[in-house]
CSV table of C-alpha atoms in Angstrom, one decimal:
chain,number,residue,atom,x,y,z
A,1,MET,CA,0.0,0.0,0.0
A,2,SER,CA,1.3,3.5,-0.9
A,3,LYS,CA,2.2,5.9,1.8
A,4,SER,CA,-0.7,8.3,0.8
A,5,LYS,CA,-3.2,5.4,0.9
A,6,ASN,CA,-1.8,4.3,4.3
A,7,GLN,CA,-2.2,7.8,5.7
A,8,LEU,CA,-5.8,8.0,4.4
A,9,MET,CA,-6.6,4.6,6.0
A,10,ASN,CA,-5.1,5.8,9.3
A,11,ARG,CA,-7.2,9.0,9.2
A,12,LEU,CA,-10.4,7.1,8.5
A,13,LYS,CA,-9.5,4.7,11.3
A,14,PHE,CA,-9.0,7.6,13.6
A,15,MET,CA,-12.2,9.4,12.6
A,16,LEU,CA,-14.5,6.4,12.5
A,17,GLY,CA,-13.1,4.7,15.6
A,18,THR,CA,-13.2,7.8,17.7
A,19,ALA,CA,-16.7,8.8,16.4
A,20,PHE,CA,-18.1,5.4,17.3
A,21,GLY,CA,-16.5,5.6,20.8
A,22,ILE,CA,-17.9,9.0,21.5
A,23,LEU,CA,-21.4,8.2,20.1
A,24,PHE,CA,-21.6,4.8,21.9
A,25,VAL,CA,-19.9,5.6,25.2
A,26,LEU,CA,-20.0,9.3,26.0
A,27,ILE,CA,-23.0,11.1,24.5
A,28,PRO,CA,-26.3,10.8,26.5
A,29,PHE,CA,-29.5,10.1,24.7
A,30,ASN,CA,-33.2,10.1,25.7
A,31,PHE,CA,-34.5,6.5,25.8
A,32,ASN,CA,-38.2,6.7,26.5
A,33,GLY,CA,-37.7,9.2,29.2
A,34,THR,CA,-34.4,7.7,30.5
A,35,VAL,CA,-31.3,9.7,29.8
A,36,ASP,CA,-28.2,7.6,29.4
A,37,THR,CA,-25.4,6.7,27.0
A,38,ILE,CA,-26.1,3.9,24.5
A,39,LEU,CA,-23.6,1.6,26.1
A,40,PHE,CA,-24.9,2.1,29.7
A,41,TYR,CA,-28.5,2.0,28.7
A,42,TYR,CA,-28.3,-1.4,27.1
A,43,LEU,CA,-26.0,-2.8,29.7
A,44,LYS,CA,-28.5,-1.8,32.4
A,45,LEU,CA,-31.3,-3.5,30.4
A,46,PHE,CA,-29.1,-6.6,30.3
A,47,ILE,CA,-28.4,-6.4,34.1
A,48,ALA,CA,-32.1,-5.9,34.9
A,49,LYS,CA,-33.1,-8.9,32.8
A,50,PHE,CA,-30.5,-11.3,34.2
A,51,ASP,CA,-29.9,-9.8,37.6
A,52,GLY,CA,-30.6,-13.0,39.5
A,53,ILE,CA,-28.1,-15.2,37.6
A,54,LEU,CA,-25.5,-12.4,37.4
A,55,GLN,CA,-25.6,-12.0,41.2
A,56,LEU,CA,-25.2,-15.8,41.7
A,57,ILE,CA,-22.2,-15.8,39.3
A,58,LEU,CA,-20.7,-12.8,41.1
A,59,VAL,CA,-21.0,-14.5,44.5
A,60,MET,CA,-19.3,-17.6,43.1
A,61,LEU,CA,-16.5,-15.5,41.6
A,62,ILE,CA,-16.0,-13.7,44.9
A,63,ILE,CA,-15.8,-17.1,46.7
A,64,LEU,CA,-13.3,-18.3,44.0
A,65,SER,CA,-11.2,-15.2,44.5
A,66,ALA,CA,-11.1,-15.7,48.3
A,67,LEU,CA,-10.2,-19.4,48.0
A,68,LEU,CA,-7.5,-19.0,45.5
A,69,SER,CA,-5.9,-16.1,47.3
A,70,LEU,CA,-6.0,-18.1,50.5
A,71,ILE,CA,-4.4,-21.1,48.8
A,72,ASP,CA,-1.7,-18.9,47.4
A,73,GLN,CA,-0.9,-17.6,50.9
A,74,LEU,CA,-0.8,-21.0,52.5
A,75,LYS,CA,1.0,-22.8,49.7
A,76,PRO,CA,3.1,-20.3,47.6
A,77,ASP,CA,4.5,-23.0,45.2
A,78,THR,CA,1.3,-23.7,43.3
A,79,MET,CA,0.7,-22.8,39.7
A,80,ILE,CA,-0.9,-19.5,40.8
A,81,ARG,CA,2.4,-17.7,41.0
A,82,LYS,CA,3.7,-19.3,37.9
A,83,GLN,CA,1.0,-18.0,35.5
A,84,ARG,CA,1.2,-14.3,34.9
A,85,LEU,CA,-2.6,-13.4,35.0
A,86,MET,CA,-3.3,-15.7,37.9
A,87,ALA,CA,-0.4,-14.2,39.9
A,88,LYS,CA,-1.8,-10.8,39.2
A,89,LEU,CA,-5.3,-11.7,40.3
A,90,PHE,CA,-4.8,-14.1,43.2
A,91,SER,CA,-1.3,-13.5,44.7
A,92,THR,CA,-1.6,-10.7,47.2
A,93,THR,CA,-0.9,-9.7,50.8
A,94,PRO,CA,-2.4,-11.2,53.9
A,95,PHE,CA,-4.4,-8.0,54.5
A,96,TYR,CA,-6.2,-8.3,51.2
A,97,VAL,CA,-6.7,-12.0,51.6
A,98,VAL,CA,-8.6,-11.3,54.8
A,99,ASN,CA,-10.6,-8.6,53.0
A,100,ARG,CA,-11.5,-11.1,50.2
A,101,ILE,CA,-12.6,-13.8,52.7
A,102,LEU,CA,-14.8,-11.2,54.6
A,103,GLY,CA,-16.2,-10.1,51.2
A,104,ALA,CA,-17.0,-13.7,50.4
A,105,ILE,CA,-18.7,-14.3,53.8
A,106,ILE,CA,-20.8,-11.1,53.4
A,107,ALA,CA,-21.7,-12.1,49.8
A,108,ILE,CA,-22.9,-15.6,50.9
A,109,MET,CA,-24.9,-14.2,53.9
A,110,VAL,CA,-26.5,-11.5,51.7
A,111,TYR,CA,-27.3,-14.0,48.9
A,112,PHE,CA,-28.9,-16.6,51.2
A,113,GLN,CA,-30.3,-14.0,53.7
A,114,VAL,CA,-28.6,-15.6,56.7
A,115,GLY,CA,-26.9,-14.1,59.8
A,116,PRO,CA,-27.6,-10.7,61.5
A,117,GLU,CA,-30.1,-8.6,59.6
A,118,PHE,CA,-28.0,-5.4,59.9
A,119,LEU,CA,-25.4,-7.1,57.7
A,120,PHE,CA,-27.5,-8.5,54.9
A,121,SER,CA,-30.3,-5.9,54.9
A,122,ALA,CA,-31.2,-4.0,51.7
A,123,ASP,CA,-29.5,-0.9,53.2
A,124,THR,CA,-26.1,-2.5,53.9
A,125,GLY,CA,-24.9,-5.8,52.4
A,126,GLY,CA,-27.8,-6.1,50.1
A,127,ALA,CA,-27.2,-2.7,48.6
A,128,MET,CA,-23.5,-3.4,48.2
A,129,LEU,CA,-24.0,-6.8,46.5
A,130,SER,CA,-26.6,-5.3,44.1
A,131,LEU,CA,-24.2,-2.4,43.3
A,132,ALA,CA,-21.3,-4.8,42.9
A,133,THR,CA,-23.3,-6.9,40.5
A,134,GLN,CA,-24.1,-3.9,38.3
A,135,LEU,CA,-20.5,-2.6,38.4
A,136,SER,CA,-19.0,-6.1,37.6
A,137,VAL,CA,-20.8,-5.8,34.2
A,138,ILE,CA,-20.6,-2.0,33.5
A,139,VAL,CA,-17.0,-1.3,34.4
A,140,PRO,CA,-15.3,-4.2,32.4
A,141,MET,CA,-17.4,-3.2,29.4
A,142,MET,CA,-16.5,0.4,29.8
A,143,LEU,CA,-12.8,-0.6,30.0
A,144,LEU,CA,-13.2,-2.5,26.7
A,145,PHE,CA,-15.2,0.1,24.7
A,146,GLN,CA,-13.4,3.2,25.9
A,147,THR,CA,-10.5,1.8,23.8
A,148,PHE,CA,-12.2,3.5,20.8
A,149,ILE,CA,-12.0,6.9,22.6
A,150,LEU,CA,-8.6,6.5,24.2
A,151,GLU,CA,-6.6,4.6,21.7
A,152,PHE,CA,-7.8,5.6,18.2
A,153,GLY,CA,-6.1,9.0,18.3
A,154,ALA,CA,-8.5,11.2,20.2
A,155,MET,CA,-6.0,11.8,23.0
A,156,GLU,CA,-3.4,13.0,20.6
A,157,PHE,CA,-5.9,15.1,18.7
A,158,LEU,CA,-7.7,16.9,21.6
A,159,GLY,CA,-4.4,17.2,23.5
A,160,GLU,CA,-3.3,19.8,21.0
A,161,PHE,CA,-6.2,22.1,21.8
A,162,ILE,CA,-7.5,21.3,25.2
A,163,GLY,CA,-4.0,20.7,26.4
A,164,VAL,CA,-3.3,24.4,26.5
A,165,ILE,CA,-5.9,24.7,29.2
A,166,VAL,CA,-5.2,21.6,31.3
A,167,ARG,CA,-1.5,22.4,31.7
A,168,PRO,CA,-1.8,25.8,33.4
A,169,LEU,CA,-5.0,24.8,35.2
A,170,PHE,CA,-4.3,21.3,36.5
A,171,LYS,CA,-0.5,20.9,36.0
A,172,THR,CA,-0.9,18.0,33.6
A,173,SER,CA,0.6,17.4,30.2
A,174,GLU,CA,-1.6,18.0,27.1
A,175,ILE,CA,-2.0,14.3,26.5
A,176,CYS,CA,-4.1,14.0,29.7
A,177,ALA,CA,-6.9,16.1,28.2
A,178,THR,CA,-9.1,13.3,26.8
A,179,SER,CA,-8.6,11.1,29.8
A,180,ILE,CA,-9.8,14.1,32.0
A,181,LEU,CA,-12.9,14.5,29.8
A,182,SER,CA,-13.7,10.8,29.7
A,183,ALA,CA,-13.1,10.4,33.4
A,184,TRP,CA,-15.6,13.3,34.1
A,185,VAL,CA,-18.2,12.0,31.7
A,186,GLY,CA,-17.9,8.3,32.1
A,187,PRO,CA,-17.8,6.0,35.2
A,188,GLY,CA,-15.1,7.0,37.7
A,189,ASN,CA,-14.2,3.3,38.3
A,190,ALA,CA,-13.5,2.7,34.6
A,191,ALA,CA,-11.6,6.0,34.4
A,192,ILE,CA,-9.3,5.0,37.3
A,193,MET,CA,-8.6,1.6,35.8
A,194,GLY,CA,-8.1,3.1,32.3
A,195,THR,CA,-5.7,5.8,33.7
A,196,ARG,CA,-3.7,3.2,35.5
A,197,GLU,CA,-3.4,1.3,32.2
A,198,LEU,CA,-2.2,4.3,30.3
A,199,PHE,CA,0.3,5.1,33.1
A,200,GLU,CA,1.7,1.6,32.6
A,201,LYS,CA,2.0,2.3,28.9
A,202,GLY,CA,4.0,5.5,29.7
A,203,TYR,CA,1.5,8.1,28.9
A,204,PHE,CA,1.2,9.7,32.3
A,205,THR,CA,3.4,10.5,35.3
A,206,MET,CA,2.5,9.2,38.7
A,207,LYS,CA,1.3,12.7,39.6
A,208,GLU,CA,-0.9,12.9,36.5
A,209,MET,CA,-2.4,9.5,37.3
A,210,ALA,CA,-3.3,10.7,40.8
A,211,ILE,CA,-4.7,14.0,39.5
A,212,ILE,CA,-7.0,12.3,37.0
A,213,GLY,CA,-8.1,9.6,39.4
A,214,THR,CA,-8.8,12.0,42.4
A,215,GLN,CA,-10.0,15.1,40.6
A,216,PHE,CA,-12.0,14.0,37.6
A,217,ALA,CA,-13.1,10.4,38.0
A,218,THR,CA,-16.6,11.4,39.0
A,219,GLY,CA,-20.0,9.7,38.5
A,220,SER,CA,-21.2,9.3,34.9
A,221,ILE,CA,-23.8,11.6,33.3
A,222,GLY,CA,-26.3,8.7,33.8
A,223,TRP,CA,-25.5,8.6,37.5
A,224,ILE,CA,-25.9,12.4,37.8
A,225,VAL,CA,-29.4,11.9,36.3
A,226,VAL,CA,-30.2,9.0,38.7
A,227,VAL,CA,-29.2,11.1,41.8
A,228,SER,CA,-31.1,14.1,40.6
A,229,SER,CA,-34.2,12.0,39.9
A,230,VAL,CA,-34.2,10.2,43.3
A,231,LEU,CA,-33.8,13.5,45.1
A,232,GLY,CA,-36.5,15.2,43.1
A,233,VAL,CA,-34.4,17.9,41.5
A,234,VAL,CA,-34.1,16.5,38.0
A,235,ASP,CA,-35.8,19.6,36.6
A,236,GLN,CA,-32.6,21.4,37.7
A,237,LEU,CA,-30.4,18.9,35.9
A,238,GLY,CA,-28.8,21.5,33.5
A,239,TRP,CA,-27.8,23.7,36.4
A,240,ILE,CA,-26.5,20.7,38.4
A,241,ILE,CA,-24.2,19.7,35.6
A,242,LEU,CA,-23.0,23.2,35.0
A,243,ILE,CA,-22.3,23.7,38.8
A,244,LEU,CA,-20.5,20.4,38.9
A,245,ALA,CA,-18.3,21.4,35.9
A,246,LEU,CA,-17.5,24.8,37.2
A,247,VAL,CA,-16.8,23.8,40.8
A,248,SER,CA,-14.8,20.7,39.7
A,249,ILE,CA,-12.4,23.1,37.8
A,250,ILE,CA,-12.0,25.3,40.9
A,251,VAL,CA,-11.5,22.3,43.3
A,252,ALA,CA,-9.0,20.6,40.9
A,253,PHE,CA,-7.1,23.9,40.4
A,254,VAL,CA,-6.6,24.2,44.2
A,255,SER,CA,-6.1,20.6,45.0
A,256,VAL,CA,-3.2,19.9,42.6
A,257,ARG,CA,-1.3,22.8,44.2
A,258,ILE,CA,-1.5,21.6,47.8
A,259,PRO,CA,-0.3,18.3,49.5
A,260,PRO,CA,-0.7,15.5,49.2
A,261,ILE,CA,-1.0,15.7,45.4
A,262,SER,CA,1.6,18.5,45.0
A,263,LYS,CA,4.2,16.2,46.6
A,264,TYR,CA,3.7,13.3,44.2
A,265,PRO,CA,6.6,12.5,41.9
A,266,GLU,CA,6.5,13.6,38.3
A,267,THR,CA,8.1,10.3,37.0
A,268,TYR,CA,6.9,7.8,34.5
A,269,ILE,CA,6.7,4.1,35.0
A,270,GLU,CA,10.0,2.4,35.7
A,271,GLY,CA,11.5,5.8,36.2
A,272,LYS,CA,11.6,6.6,32.5
A,273,GLU,CA,11.6,10.2,31.4
A,274,THR,CA,8.8,9.5,29.0
A,275,THR,CA,7.8,6.6,26.7
A,276,GLN,CA,5.3,8.5,24.5
A,277,VAL,CA,6.5,11.2,22.2
A,278,VAL,CA,4.1,13.5,20.4
A,279,GLU,CA,5.0,15.3,17.3
A,280,GLN,CA,5.4,19.1,17.9
A,281,THR,CA,6.2,20.5,14.3
A,282,GLY,CA,3.7,22.3,12.0
A,283,SER,CA,0.4,23.9,12.9
A,284,ALA,CA,-1.6,22.7,15.9
A,285,TRP,CA,-4.3,21.3,13.5
A,286,ASN,CA,-1.7,19.4,11.4
A,287,ARG,CA,0.0,18.1,14.5
A,288,ALA,CA,-3.3,17.0,15.9
A,289,VAL,CA,-4.4,15.1,12.8
A,290,THR,CA,-1.0,13.6,12.1
A,291,ASN,CA,-0.4,12.4,15.7
A,292,ALA,CA,-4.0,11.1,15.9
A,293,SER,CA,-3.8,9.2,12.6
A,294,ASN,CA,-0.4,7.7,13.5
A,295,ARG,CA,-1.9,6.5,16.8
A,296,ALA,CA,-4.9,5.0,15.1
A,297,GLY,CA,-2.6,3.3,12.6
A,298,ASP,CA,-1.0,1.3,15.4
A,299,VAL,CA,-4.3,0.0,16.8
A,300,SER,CA,-4.9,-3.7,16.4
A,301,LEU,CA,-6.9,-6.5,18.0
A,302,LYS,CA,-4.3,-6.6,20.7
A,303,ASN,CA,-5.5,-3.2,22.0
A,304,PHE,CA,-8.8,-4.9,22.8
A,305,THR,CA,-7.5,-8.3,24.1
A,306,SER,CA,-5.0,-6.5,26.4
A,307,LYS,CA,-8.0,-5.2,28.3
A,308,ILE,CA,-8.7,-8.7,29.6
A,309,ASP,CA,-6.2,-8.1,32.4
A,310,ASN,CA,-7.9,-5.1,33.8
A,311,MET,CA,-11.4,-6.5,33.2
A,312,THR,CA,-10.7,-9.6,35.2
A,313,PHE,CA,-8.7,-7.6,37.8
A,314,TYR,CA,-11.8,-5.5,38.5
A,315,VAL,CA,-14.1,-8.4,38.9
A,316,LEU,CA,-11.9,-10.9,40.8
A,317,TRP,CA,-9.5,-8.6,42.6
A,318,LEU,CA,-11.5,-5.5,43.5
A,319,THR,CA,-15.1,-6.7,43.7
A,320,PRO,CA,-14.6,-8.8,46.9
A,321,ILE,CA,-13.0,-5.8,48.6
A,322,ILE,CA,-15.7,-3.4,47.4
A,323,VAL,CA,-18.3,-5.7,48.9
A,324,CYS,CA,-16.4,-6.0,52.2
A,325,TRP,CA,-15.4,-2.3,52.7
A,326,GLY,CA,-18.7,-1.0,51.3
A,327,THR,CA,-20.8,-3.1,53.6
A,328,ILE,CA,-18.8,-2.2,56.7
A,329,ALA,CA,-18.9,1.5,55.8
A,330,LEU,CA,-22.7,1.4,55.3
A,331,ILE,CA,-23.2,-0.3,58.7
A,332,VAL,CA,-21.1,2.3,60.5
A,333,ALA,CA,-23.0,5.1,58.7
A,334,LEU,CA,-26.4,3.8,59.4
A,335,TYR,CA,-26.1,2.1,62.8
A,336,THR,CA,-23.6,4.2,64.8
A,337,PRO,CA,-23.5,7.9,65.9
A,338,ILE,CA,-20.1,8.3,64.3
A,339,LEU,CA,-21.5,10.0,61.2
A,340,ALA,CA,-23.3,12.7,63.0
A,341,PHE,CA,-20.2,13.6,65.0
A,342,ILE,CA,-17.8,13.8,62.1
A,343,SER,CA,-20.3,15.8,60.0
A,344,LEU,CA,-20.4,18.7,62.6
A,345,PRO,CA,-18.0,21.0,60.6
A,346,ILE,CA,-20.1,20.6,57.5
A,347,GLN,CA,-23.2,21.4,59.5
A,348,TRP,CA,-21.7,24.6,60.8
A,349,ILE,CA,-20.8,25.7,57.2
A,350,LEU,CA,-24.4,25.0,56.1
A,351,GLN,CA,-25.8,26.9,59.1
A,352,LEU,CA,-23.5,29.8,58.3
A,353,PHE,CA,-25.2,30.0,54.8
A,354,ASN,CA,-28.7,29.5,56.3
A,355,VAL,CA,-29.3,26.2,54.6
A,356,ALA,CA,-32.4,24.4,55.8
A,357,ASP,CA,-32.1,21.0,57.5
A,358,ALA,CA,-28.4,21.6,57.9
A,359,SER,CA,-27.8,18.7,60.3
A,360,GLN,CA,-29.5,16.1,58.1
A,361,ALA,CA,-27.8,17.5,55.0
A,362,ALA,CA,-24.4,17.5,56.7
A,363,SER,CA,-24.7,13.8,57.7
A,364,ALA,CA,-25.8,13.0,54.1
A,365,ILE,CA,-22.9,14.8,52.6
A,366,MET,CA,-20.2,13.2,54.8
A,367,SER,CA,-21.8,9.7,54.3
A,368,GLY,CA,-20.6,10.0,50.8
A,369,PHE,CA,-17.2,8.9,51.9
A,370,ALA,CA,-18.7,5.4,52.6
A,371,ASP,CA,-20.6,5.2,49.3
A,372,ASN,CA,-21.8,7.8,46.8
A,373,TYR,CA,-25.4,6.6,47.0
A,374,LEU,CA,-25.7,7.0,50.8
A,375,PRO,CA,-26.2,10.8,50.6
A,376,VAL,CA,-29.2,10.1,48.3
A,377,ILE,CA,-30.7,7.6,50.8
A,378,LEU,CA,-30.2,9.9,53.8
A,379,ALA,CA,-31.4,13.1,52.1
A,380,SER,CA,-34.4,11.7,50.2
A,381,ASN,CA,-36.9,13.0,52.8
A,382,ILE,CA,-35.5,16.5,53.2
A,383,ALA,CA,-38.2,19.0,52.4
A,384,SER,CA,-36.1,21.9,51.0
A,385,VAL,CA,-35.5,21.7,47.3
A,386,GLU,CA,-32.4,23.9,47.8
A,387,THR,CA,-30.9,21.5,50.3
A,388,ARG,CA,-31.6,18.4,48.2
A,389,MET,CA,-29.9,20.1,45.3
A,390,ILE,CA,-26.9,20.9,47.4
A,391,VAL,CA,-26.7,17.2,48.6
A,392,ALA,CA,-27.2,15.9,45.0
A,393,ILE,CA,-24.2,17.9,43.8
A,394,MET,CA,-22.1,17.2,46.9
A,395,SER,CA,-22.7,13.4,46.6
A,396,ILE,CA,-20.9,13.5,43.3
A,397,MET,CA,-18.3,16.3,43.9
A,398,PRO,CA,-15.9,14.6,46.4
A,399,ILE,CA,-15.3,11.7,43.9
A,400,ILE,CA,-13.7,9.4,46.6
A,401,TYR,CA,-15.8,6.9,48.5
A,402,LEU,CA,-14.8,3.7,50.3
A,403,SER,CA,-17.1,1.3,48.5
A,404,GLU,CA,-15.5,1.8,45.1
A,405,THR,CA,-13.1,4.6,44.1
A,406,ALA,CA,-11.1,4.7,47.4
A,407,THR,CA,-10.4,0.9,46.9
A,408,LEU,CA,-9.4,1.4,43.3
A,409,LEU,CA,-7.2,4.4,44.0
A,410,THR,CA,-5.1,2.6,46.6
A,411,SER,CA,-5.0,-0.8,45.0
A,412,THR,CA,-4.0,0.6,41.6
A,413,LYS,CA,-1.4,2.8,43.4
A,414,ALA,CA,-2.9,6.0,41.8
A,415,VAL,CA,-2.8,7.2,45.4
A,416,PRO,CA,-0.1,5.3,47.4
A,417,LYS,CA,-1.4,5.9,50.9
A,418,PHE,CA,-4.9,5.4,52.3
A,419,LEU,CA,-4.4,8.4,54.5
A,420,ASP,CA,-4.0,10.5,51.4
A,421,VAL,CA,-7.3,9.2,50.1
A,422,VAL,CA,-9.0,10.4,53.3
A,423,LEU,CA,-7.2,13.8,53.1
A,424,ILE,CA,-8.2,14.3,49.5
A,425,PHE,CA,-11.8,13.6,50.2
A,426,ILE,CA,-11.8,16.1,53.1
A,427,GLN,CA,-10.1,18.7,50.9
A,428,ARG,CA,-12.5,18.3,48.0
A,429,THR,CA,-15.5,18.4,50.3
A,430,PHE,CA,-14.5,21.6,52.2
A,431,ILE,CA,-13.2,23.5,49.1
A,432,ALA,CA,-16.3,22.7,47.0
A,433,LEU,CA,-19.1,23.2,49.6
A,434,PRO,CA,-19.1,27.0,49.9
A,435,PHE,CA,-19.0,27.4,46.1
A,436,VAL,CA,-21.8,24.8,45.6
A,437,VAL,CA,-24.0,26.5,48.3
A,438,ILE,CA,-23.5,30.0,46.9
A,439,LEU,CA,-24.2,28.9,43.3
A,440,VAL,CA,-27.4,26.9,44.2
A,441,LYS,CA,-28.7,29.9,46.2
A,442,MET,CA,-28.0,32.2,43.3
A,443,ILE,CA,-30.0,29.9,41.0
A,444,LEU,CA,-32.9,29.1,43.3
């Protein structure tokens, strides 16, 4: 094939592959009154139809994960450590083995409805197993299909234009631009896993991986709609998305300039200076098209099959821990006075701005550290529309919660210390809250 024909094919590959990814994964449509992306809408239909069998399969996989990791701990010379993928999935530390065993026990008790009710009830273990079942389908599929967005040249193309904004605002390289966008629009879980994968390929530094994972891996557009609908503020959806976007920029601008993120090393994997070089000659448009086309030209079936590692990692490595930590966090939030005590500073800020039902709203907001659906549950009976709108936004804004993203951030090493995860949650919550309250009051 001649060079010109090859360039044309690469450009078509870039345009068609990226267009399909954006259309299928990112753009929300109205499906008979339900707003969601094509991928998520049909995945949710699939989950709703086969929920029972999917939940049983997940329980069996959680048990398998716990058993194999326990065997690996007790007998290190088995085939588990000799096979690359099995070693990655099942060879871990005693701490995580215990977490997997607890996750398996909880999953069994929830599925068969045995044991203390506070553990398997619909508000605690039941909620977590149901959520884990949905995510065990949605996140792996997102990891697979976002290949069209992230690896068909869109990163290189948009980086030339949006990159001029992300570098001064968020202290990241231009090539992070598309990952920032997809992390904000798509599921945070998949964004963190995808960012880790791109870090391993040499696209991002350790600091950039942390910035994307902790500042932009928010709930998807579909999730924002769900939260708004349950809290009865879906008629304000446009304003909610606008406030989320604006305040997210402000919070990220501040957060990347203060510890702990400001202290993270700006090094690539294995200490390399960089493993991805982007062409810098010619006009921005020509560079964007050339780099994107070259990137698309390198795409093969391997780009998709290589996702099997992270897809199985999410289901077999992380899901047992998500069930374990998420259930414990929900029990603490719902059955102990700890939440009311730690939410007092939030309550004082809300009272300062004369927000109605400040105590209940504060508890709801702080409960988001356990799980991002808890604020919705705890605030659903608040009378004030203004307060419910604030809680809706603040349930999404902090990004970090124990049941999912906190586990992902620490286990993928996007954030190396759990204490840093807690600190980043607190920072994002306290930086965002005054801006959210002021903007909501201006609108309503």
